PDB file of N, CA, C and O and ligand atoms in Angstrom:
ATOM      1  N   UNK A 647      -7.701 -23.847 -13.260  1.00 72.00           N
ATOM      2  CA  UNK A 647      -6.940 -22.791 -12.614  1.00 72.00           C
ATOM      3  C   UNK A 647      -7.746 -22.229 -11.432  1.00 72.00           C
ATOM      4  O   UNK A 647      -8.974 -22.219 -11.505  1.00 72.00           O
ATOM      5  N   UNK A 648      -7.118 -21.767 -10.361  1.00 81.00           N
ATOM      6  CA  UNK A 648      -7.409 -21.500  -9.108  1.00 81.00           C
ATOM      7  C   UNK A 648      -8.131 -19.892  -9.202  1.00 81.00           C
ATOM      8  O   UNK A 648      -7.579 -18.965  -9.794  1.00 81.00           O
ATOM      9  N   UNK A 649      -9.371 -19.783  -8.548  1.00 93.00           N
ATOM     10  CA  UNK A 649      -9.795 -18.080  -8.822  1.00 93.00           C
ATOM     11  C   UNK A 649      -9.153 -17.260  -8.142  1.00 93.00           C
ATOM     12  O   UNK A 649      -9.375 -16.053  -8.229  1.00 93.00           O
ATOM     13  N   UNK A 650      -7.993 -17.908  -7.125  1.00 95.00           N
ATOM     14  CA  UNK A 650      -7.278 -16.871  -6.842  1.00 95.00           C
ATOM     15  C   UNK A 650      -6.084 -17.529  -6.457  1.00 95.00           C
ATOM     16  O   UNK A 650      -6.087 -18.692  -6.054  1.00 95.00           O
ATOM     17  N   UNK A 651      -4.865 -16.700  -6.584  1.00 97.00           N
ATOM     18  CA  UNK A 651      -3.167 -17.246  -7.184  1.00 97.00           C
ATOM     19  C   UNK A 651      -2.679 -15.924  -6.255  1.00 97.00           C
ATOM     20  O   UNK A 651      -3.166 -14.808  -6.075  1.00 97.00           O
ATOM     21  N   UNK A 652      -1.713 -16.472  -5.855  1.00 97.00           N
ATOM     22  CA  UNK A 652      -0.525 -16.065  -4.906  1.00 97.00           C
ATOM     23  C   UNK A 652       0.742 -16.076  -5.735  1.00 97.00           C
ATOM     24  O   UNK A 652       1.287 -17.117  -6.102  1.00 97.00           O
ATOM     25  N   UNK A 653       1.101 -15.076  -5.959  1.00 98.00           N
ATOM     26  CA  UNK A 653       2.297 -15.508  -6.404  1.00 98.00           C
ATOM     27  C   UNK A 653       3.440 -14.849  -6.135  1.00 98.00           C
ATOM     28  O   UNK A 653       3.428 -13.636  -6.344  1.00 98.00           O
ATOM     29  N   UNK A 654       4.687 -15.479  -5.613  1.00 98.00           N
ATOM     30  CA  UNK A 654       6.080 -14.586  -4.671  1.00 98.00           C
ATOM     31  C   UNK A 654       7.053 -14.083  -6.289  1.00 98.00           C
ATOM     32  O   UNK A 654       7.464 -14.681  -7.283  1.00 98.00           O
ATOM     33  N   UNK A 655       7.071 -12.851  -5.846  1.00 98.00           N
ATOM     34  CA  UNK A 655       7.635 -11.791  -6.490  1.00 98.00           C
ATOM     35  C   UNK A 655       9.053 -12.129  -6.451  1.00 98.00           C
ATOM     36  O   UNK A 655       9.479 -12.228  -5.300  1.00 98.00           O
ATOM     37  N   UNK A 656       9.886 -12.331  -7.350  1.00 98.00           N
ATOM     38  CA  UNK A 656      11.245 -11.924  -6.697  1.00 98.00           C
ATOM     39  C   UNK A 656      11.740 -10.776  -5.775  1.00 98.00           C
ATOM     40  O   UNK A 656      11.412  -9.594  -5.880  1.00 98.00           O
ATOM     41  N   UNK A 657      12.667 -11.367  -4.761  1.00 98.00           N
ATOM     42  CA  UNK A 657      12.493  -9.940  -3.846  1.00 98.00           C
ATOM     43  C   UNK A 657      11.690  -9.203  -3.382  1.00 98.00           C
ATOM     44  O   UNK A 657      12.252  -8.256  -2.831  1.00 98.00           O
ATOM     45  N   UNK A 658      10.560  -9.160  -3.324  1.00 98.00           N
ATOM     46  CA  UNK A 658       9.460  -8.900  -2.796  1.00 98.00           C
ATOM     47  C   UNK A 658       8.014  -9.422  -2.515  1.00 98.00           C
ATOM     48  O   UNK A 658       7.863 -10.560  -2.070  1.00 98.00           O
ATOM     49  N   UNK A 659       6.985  -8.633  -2.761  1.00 98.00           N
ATOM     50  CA  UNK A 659       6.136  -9.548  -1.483  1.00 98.00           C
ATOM     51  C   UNK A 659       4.928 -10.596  -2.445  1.00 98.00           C
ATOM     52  O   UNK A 659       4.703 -10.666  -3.653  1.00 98.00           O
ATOM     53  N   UNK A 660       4.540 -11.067  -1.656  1.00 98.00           N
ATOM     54  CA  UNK A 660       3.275 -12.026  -2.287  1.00 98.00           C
ATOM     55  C   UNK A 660       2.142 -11.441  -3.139  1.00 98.00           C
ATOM     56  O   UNK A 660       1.106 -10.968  -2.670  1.00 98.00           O
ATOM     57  N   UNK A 661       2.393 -11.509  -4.204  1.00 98.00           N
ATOM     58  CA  UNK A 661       1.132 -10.474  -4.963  1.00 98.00           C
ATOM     59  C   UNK A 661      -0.163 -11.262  -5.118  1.00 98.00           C
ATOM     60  O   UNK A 661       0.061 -12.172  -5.916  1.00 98.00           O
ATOM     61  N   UNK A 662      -1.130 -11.287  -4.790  1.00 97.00           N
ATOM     62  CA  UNK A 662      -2.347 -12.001  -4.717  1.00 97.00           C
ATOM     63  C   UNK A 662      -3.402 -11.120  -5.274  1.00 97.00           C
ATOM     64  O   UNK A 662      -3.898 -10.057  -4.903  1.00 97.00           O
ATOM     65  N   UNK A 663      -3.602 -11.997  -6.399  1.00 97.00           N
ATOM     66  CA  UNK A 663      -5.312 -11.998  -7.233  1.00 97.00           C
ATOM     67  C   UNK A 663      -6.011 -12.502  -7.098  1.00 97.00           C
ATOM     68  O   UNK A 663      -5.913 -13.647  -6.655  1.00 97.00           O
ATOM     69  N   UNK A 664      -7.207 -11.899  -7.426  1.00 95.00           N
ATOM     70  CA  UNK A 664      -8.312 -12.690  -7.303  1.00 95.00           C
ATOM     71  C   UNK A 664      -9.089 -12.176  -6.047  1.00 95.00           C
ATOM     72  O   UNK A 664      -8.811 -11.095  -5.528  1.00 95.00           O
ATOM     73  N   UNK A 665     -10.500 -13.353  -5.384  1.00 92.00           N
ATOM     74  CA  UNK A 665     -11.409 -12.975  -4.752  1.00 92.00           C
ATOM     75  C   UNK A 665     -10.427 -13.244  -3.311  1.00 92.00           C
ATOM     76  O   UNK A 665      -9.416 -13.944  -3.360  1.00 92.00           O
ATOM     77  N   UNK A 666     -10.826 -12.680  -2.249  1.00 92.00           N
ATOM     78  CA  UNK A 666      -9.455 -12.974  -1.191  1.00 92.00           C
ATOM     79  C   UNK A 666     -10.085 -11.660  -0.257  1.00 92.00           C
ATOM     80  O   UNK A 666     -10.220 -10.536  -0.740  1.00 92.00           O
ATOM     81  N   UNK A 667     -10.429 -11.992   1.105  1.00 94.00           N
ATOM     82  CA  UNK A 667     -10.369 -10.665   2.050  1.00 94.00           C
ATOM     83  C   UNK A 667      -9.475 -11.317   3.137  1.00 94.00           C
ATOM     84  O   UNK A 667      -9.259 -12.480   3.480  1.00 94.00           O
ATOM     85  N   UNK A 668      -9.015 -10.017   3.563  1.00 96.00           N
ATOM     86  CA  UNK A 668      -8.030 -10.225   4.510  1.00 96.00           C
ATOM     87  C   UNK A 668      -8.212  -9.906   5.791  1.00 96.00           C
ATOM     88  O   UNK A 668      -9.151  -9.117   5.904  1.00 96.00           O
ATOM     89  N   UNK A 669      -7.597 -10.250   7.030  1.00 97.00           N
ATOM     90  CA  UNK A 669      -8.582  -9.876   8.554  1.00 97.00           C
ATOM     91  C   UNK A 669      -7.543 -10.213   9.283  1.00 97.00           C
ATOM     92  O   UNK A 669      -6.773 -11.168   9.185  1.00 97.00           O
ATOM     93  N   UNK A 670      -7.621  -8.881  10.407  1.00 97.00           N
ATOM     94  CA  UNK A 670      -6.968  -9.156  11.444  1.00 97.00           C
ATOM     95  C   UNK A 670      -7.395 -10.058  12.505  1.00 97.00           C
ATOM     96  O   UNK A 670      -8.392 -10.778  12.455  1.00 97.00           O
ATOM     97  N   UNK A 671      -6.536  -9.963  13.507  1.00 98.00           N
ATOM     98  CA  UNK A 671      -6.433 -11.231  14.898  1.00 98.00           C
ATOM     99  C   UNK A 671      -7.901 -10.860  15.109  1.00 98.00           C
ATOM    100  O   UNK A 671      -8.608 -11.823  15.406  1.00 98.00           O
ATOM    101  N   UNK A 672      -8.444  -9.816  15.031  1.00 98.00           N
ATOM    102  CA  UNK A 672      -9.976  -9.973  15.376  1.00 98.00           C
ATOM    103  C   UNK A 672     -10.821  -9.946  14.763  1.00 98.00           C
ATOM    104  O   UNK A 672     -11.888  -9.404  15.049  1.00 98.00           O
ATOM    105  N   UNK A 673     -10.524 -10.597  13.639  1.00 98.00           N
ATOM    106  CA  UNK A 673     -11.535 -10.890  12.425  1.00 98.00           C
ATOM    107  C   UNK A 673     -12.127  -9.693  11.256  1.00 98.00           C
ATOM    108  O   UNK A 673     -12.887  -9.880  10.307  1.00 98.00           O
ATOM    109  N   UNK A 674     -11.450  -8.383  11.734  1.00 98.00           N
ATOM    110  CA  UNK A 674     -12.186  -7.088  11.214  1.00 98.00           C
ATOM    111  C   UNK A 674     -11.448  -7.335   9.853  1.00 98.00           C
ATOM    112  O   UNK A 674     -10.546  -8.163   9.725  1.00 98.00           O
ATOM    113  N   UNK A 675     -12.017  -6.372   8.655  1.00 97.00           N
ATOM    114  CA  UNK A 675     -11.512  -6.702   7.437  1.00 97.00           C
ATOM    115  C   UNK A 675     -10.816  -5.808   7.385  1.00 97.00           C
ATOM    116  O   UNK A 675     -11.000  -4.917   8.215  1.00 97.00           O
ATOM    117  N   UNK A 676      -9.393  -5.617   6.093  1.00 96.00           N
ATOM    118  CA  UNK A 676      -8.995  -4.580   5.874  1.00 96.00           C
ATOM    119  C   UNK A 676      -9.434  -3.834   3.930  1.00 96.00           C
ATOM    120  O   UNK A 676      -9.610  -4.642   3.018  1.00 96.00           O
ATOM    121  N   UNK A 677      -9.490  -2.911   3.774  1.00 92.00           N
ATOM    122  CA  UNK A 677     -10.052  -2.901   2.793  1.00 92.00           C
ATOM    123  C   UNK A 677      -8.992  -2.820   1.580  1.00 92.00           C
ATOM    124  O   UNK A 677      -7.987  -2.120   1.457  1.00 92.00           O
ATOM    125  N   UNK A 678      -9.669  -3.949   0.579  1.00 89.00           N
ATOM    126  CA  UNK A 678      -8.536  -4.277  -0.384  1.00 89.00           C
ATOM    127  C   UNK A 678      -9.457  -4.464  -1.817  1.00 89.00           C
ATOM    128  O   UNK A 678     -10.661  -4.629  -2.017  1.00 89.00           O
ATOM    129  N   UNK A 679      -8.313  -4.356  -2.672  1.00 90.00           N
ATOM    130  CA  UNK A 679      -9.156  -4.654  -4.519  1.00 90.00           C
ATOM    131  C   UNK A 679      -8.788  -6.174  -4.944  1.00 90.00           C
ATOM    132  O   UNK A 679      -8.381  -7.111  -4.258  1.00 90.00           O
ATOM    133  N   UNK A 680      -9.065  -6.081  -6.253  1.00 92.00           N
ATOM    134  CA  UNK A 680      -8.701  -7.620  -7.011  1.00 92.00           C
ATOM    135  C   UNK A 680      -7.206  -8.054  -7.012  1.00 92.00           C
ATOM    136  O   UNK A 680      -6.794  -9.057  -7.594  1.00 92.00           O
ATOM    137  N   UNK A 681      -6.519  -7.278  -6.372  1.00 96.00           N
ATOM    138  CA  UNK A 681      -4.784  -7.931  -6.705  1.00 96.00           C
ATOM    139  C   UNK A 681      -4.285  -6.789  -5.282  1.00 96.00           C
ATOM    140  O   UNK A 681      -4.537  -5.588  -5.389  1.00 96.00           O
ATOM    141  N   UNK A 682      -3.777  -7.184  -4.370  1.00 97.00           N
ATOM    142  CA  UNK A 682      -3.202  -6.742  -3.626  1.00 97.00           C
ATOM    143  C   UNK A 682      -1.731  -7.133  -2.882  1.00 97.00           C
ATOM    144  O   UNK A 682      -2.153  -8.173  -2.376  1.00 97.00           O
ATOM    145  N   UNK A 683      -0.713  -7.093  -2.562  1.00 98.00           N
ATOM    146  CA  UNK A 683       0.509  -7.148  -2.177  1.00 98.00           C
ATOM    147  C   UNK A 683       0.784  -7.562  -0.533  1.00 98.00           C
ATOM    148  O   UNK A 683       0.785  -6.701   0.347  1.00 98.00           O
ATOM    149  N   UNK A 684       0.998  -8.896  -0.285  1.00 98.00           N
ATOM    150  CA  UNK A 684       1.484  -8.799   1.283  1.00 98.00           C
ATOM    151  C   UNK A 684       2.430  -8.761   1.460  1.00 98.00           C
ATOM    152  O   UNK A 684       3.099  -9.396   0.644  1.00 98.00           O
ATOM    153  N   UNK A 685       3.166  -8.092   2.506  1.00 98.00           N
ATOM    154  CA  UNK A 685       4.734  -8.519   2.941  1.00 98.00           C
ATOM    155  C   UNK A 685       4.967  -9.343   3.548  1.00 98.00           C
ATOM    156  O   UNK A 685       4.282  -9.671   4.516  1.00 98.00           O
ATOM    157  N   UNK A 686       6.649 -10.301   2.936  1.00 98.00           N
ATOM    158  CA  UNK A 686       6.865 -11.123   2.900  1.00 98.00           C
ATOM    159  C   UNK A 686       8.425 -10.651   3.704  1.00 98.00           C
ATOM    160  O   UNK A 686       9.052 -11.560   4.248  1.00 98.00           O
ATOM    161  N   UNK A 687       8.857  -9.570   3.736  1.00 98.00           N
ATOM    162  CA  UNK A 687      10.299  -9.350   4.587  1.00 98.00           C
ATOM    163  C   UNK A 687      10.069  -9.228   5.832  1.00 98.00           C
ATOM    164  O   UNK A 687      10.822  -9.799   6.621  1.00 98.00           O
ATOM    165  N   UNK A 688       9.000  -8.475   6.292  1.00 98.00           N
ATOM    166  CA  UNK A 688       8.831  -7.964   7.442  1.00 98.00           C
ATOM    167  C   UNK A 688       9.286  -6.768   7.733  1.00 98.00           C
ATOM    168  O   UNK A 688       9.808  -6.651   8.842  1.00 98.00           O
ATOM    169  N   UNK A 689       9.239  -5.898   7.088  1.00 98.00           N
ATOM    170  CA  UNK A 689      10.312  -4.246   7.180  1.00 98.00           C
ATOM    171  C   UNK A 689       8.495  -3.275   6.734  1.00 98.00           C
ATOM    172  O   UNK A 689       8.329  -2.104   7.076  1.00 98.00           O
ATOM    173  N   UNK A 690       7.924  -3.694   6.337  1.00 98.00           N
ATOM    174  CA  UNK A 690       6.648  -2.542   6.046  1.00 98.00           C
ATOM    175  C   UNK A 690       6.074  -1.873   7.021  1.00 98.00           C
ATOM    176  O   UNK A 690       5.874  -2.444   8.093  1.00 98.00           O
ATOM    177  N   UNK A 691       5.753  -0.720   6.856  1.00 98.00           N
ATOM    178  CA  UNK A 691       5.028   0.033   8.187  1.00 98.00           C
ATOM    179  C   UNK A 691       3.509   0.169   7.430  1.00 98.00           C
ATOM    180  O   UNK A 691       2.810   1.156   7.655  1.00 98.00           O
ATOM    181  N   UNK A 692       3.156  -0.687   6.702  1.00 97.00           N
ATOM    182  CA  UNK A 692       1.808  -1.060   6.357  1.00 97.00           C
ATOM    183  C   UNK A 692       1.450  -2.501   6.451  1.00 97.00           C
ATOM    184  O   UNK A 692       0.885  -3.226   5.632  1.00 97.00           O
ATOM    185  N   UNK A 693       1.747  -2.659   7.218  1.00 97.00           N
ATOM    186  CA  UNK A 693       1.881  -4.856   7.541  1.00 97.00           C
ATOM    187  C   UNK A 693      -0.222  -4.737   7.138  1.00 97.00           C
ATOM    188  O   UNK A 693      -0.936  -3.734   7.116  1.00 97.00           O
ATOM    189  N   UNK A 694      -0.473  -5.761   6.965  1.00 98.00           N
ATOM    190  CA  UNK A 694       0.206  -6.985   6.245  1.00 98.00           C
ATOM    191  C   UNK A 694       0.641  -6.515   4.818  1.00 98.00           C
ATOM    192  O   UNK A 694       0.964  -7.337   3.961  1.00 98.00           O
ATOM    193  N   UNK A 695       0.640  -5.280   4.609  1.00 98.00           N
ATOM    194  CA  UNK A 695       0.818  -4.608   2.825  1.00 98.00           C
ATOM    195  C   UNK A 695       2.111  -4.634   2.747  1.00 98.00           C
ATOM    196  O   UNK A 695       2.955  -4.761   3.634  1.00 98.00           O
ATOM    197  N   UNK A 696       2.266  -4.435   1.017  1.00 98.00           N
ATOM    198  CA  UNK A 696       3.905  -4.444   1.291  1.00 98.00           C
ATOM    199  C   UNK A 696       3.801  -2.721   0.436  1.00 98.00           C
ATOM    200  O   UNK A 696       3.232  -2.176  -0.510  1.00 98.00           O
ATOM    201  N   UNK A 697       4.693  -2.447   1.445  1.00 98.00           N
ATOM    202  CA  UNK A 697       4.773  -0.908   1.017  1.00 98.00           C
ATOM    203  C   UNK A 697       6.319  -0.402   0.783  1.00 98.00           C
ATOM    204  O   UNK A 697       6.759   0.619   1.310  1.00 98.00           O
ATOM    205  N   UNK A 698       7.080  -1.259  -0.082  1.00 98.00           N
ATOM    206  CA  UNK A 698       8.192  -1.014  -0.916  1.00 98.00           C
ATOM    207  C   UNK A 698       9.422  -1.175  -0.143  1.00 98.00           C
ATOM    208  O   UNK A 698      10.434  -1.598  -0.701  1.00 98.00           O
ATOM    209  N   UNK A 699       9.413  -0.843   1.217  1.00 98.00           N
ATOM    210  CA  UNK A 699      10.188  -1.258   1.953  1.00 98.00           C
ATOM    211  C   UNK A 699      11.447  -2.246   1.566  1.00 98.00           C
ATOM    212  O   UNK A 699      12.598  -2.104   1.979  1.00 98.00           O
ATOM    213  N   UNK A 700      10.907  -3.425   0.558  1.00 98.00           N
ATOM    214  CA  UNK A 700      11.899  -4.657   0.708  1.00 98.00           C
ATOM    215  C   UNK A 700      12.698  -3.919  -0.108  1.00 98.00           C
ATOM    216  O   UNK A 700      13.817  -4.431  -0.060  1.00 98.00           O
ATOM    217  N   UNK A 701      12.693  -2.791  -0.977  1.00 98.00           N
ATOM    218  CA  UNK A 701      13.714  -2.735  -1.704  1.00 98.00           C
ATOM    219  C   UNK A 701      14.872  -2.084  -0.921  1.00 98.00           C
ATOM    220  O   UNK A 701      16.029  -2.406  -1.190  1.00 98.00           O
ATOM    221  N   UNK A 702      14.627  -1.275  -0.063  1.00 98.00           N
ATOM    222  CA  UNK A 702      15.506  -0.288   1.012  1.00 98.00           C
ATOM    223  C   UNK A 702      16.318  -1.111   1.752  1.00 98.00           C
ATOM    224  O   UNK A 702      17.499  -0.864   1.996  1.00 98.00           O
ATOM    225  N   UNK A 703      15.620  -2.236   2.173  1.00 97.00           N
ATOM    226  CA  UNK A 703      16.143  -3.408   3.259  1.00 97.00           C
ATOM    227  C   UNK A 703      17.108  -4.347   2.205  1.00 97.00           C
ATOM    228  O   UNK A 703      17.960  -5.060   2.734  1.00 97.00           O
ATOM    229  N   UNK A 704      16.995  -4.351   0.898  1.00 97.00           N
ATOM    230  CA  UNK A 704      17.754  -5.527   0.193  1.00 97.00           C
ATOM    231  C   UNK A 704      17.289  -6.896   0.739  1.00 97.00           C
ATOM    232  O   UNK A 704      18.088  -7.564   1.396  1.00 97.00           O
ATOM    233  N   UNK A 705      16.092  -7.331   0.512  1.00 98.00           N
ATOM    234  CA  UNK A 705      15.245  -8.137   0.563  1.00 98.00           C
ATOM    235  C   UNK A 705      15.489  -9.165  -0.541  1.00 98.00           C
ATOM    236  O   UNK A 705      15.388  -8.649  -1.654  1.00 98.00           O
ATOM    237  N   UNK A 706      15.744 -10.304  -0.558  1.00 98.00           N
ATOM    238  CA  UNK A 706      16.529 -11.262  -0.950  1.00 98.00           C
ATOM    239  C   UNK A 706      15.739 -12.929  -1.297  1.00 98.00           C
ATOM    240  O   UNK A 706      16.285 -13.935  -0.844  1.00 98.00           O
ATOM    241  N   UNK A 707      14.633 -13.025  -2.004  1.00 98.00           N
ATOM    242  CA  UNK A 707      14.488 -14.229  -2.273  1.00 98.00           C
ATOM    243  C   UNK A 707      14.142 -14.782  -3.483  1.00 98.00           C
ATOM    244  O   UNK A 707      13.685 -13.842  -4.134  1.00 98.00           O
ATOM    245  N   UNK A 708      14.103 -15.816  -4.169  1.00 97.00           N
ATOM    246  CA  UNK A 708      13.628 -15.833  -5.824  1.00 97.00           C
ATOM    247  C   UNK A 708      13.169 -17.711  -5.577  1.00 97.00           C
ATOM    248  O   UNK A 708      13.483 -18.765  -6.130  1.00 97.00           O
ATOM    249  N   UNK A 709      12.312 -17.316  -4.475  1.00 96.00           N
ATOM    250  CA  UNK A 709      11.696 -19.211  -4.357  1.00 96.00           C
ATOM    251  C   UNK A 709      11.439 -19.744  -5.345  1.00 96.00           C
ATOM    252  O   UNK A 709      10.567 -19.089  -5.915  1.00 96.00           O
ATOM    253  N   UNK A 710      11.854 -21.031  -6.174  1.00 97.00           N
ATOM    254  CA  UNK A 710      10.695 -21.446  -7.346  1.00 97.00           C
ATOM    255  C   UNK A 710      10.379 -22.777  -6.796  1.00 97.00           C
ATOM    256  O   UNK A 710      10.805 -23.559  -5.946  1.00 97.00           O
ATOM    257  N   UNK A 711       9.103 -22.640  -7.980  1.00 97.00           N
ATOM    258  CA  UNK A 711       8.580 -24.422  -7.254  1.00 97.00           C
ATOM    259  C   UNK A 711       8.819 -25.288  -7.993  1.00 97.00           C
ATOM    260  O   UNK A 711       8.554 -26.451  -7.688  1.00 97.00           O
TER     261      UNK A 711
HETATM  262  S1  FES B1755       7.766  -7.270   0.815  1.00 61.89           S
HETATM  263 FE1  FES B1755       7.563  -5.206   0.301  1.00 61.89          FE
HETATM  264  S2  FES B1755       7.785  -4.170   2.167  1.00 61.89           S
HETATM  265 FE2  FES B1755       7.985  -6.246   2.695  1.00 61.89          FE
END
């Protein structure tokens, strides 16, 4: 098993565990814990976070693999 897993939420955003830092276009970090949330709609005013948004927007996906 992978030390760190992505995994798409229904309807909402990518929940990711594990070891993982995240960085903008200029490489700076943003500060995050062991399991953090990206958005996956594009409606957050905390990009790359997902800050609940998809539910307001009716955000719509249930990918499986
Ligand atoms: S997935 Fe939650 S605000 Fe975009």
């Amino acid at each position: 098993m992978a030390d760190t897993t992505i995994k798409l939420l229904d309807d909402g955003p990518y929940l990711v565990s594990g070891s993982v830092e995240v960085q903008d276009a200029e490489g700076k970090r943003f500060a995050t814990g062991d399991q953090i949330a990206l958005c996956r709609c594009g409606h957050s005013a905390n990009k790359p976070f997902c800050d609940g948004a998809h539910k307001a927007n009716a955000f719509k996906d249930a990918t499986r693999a």
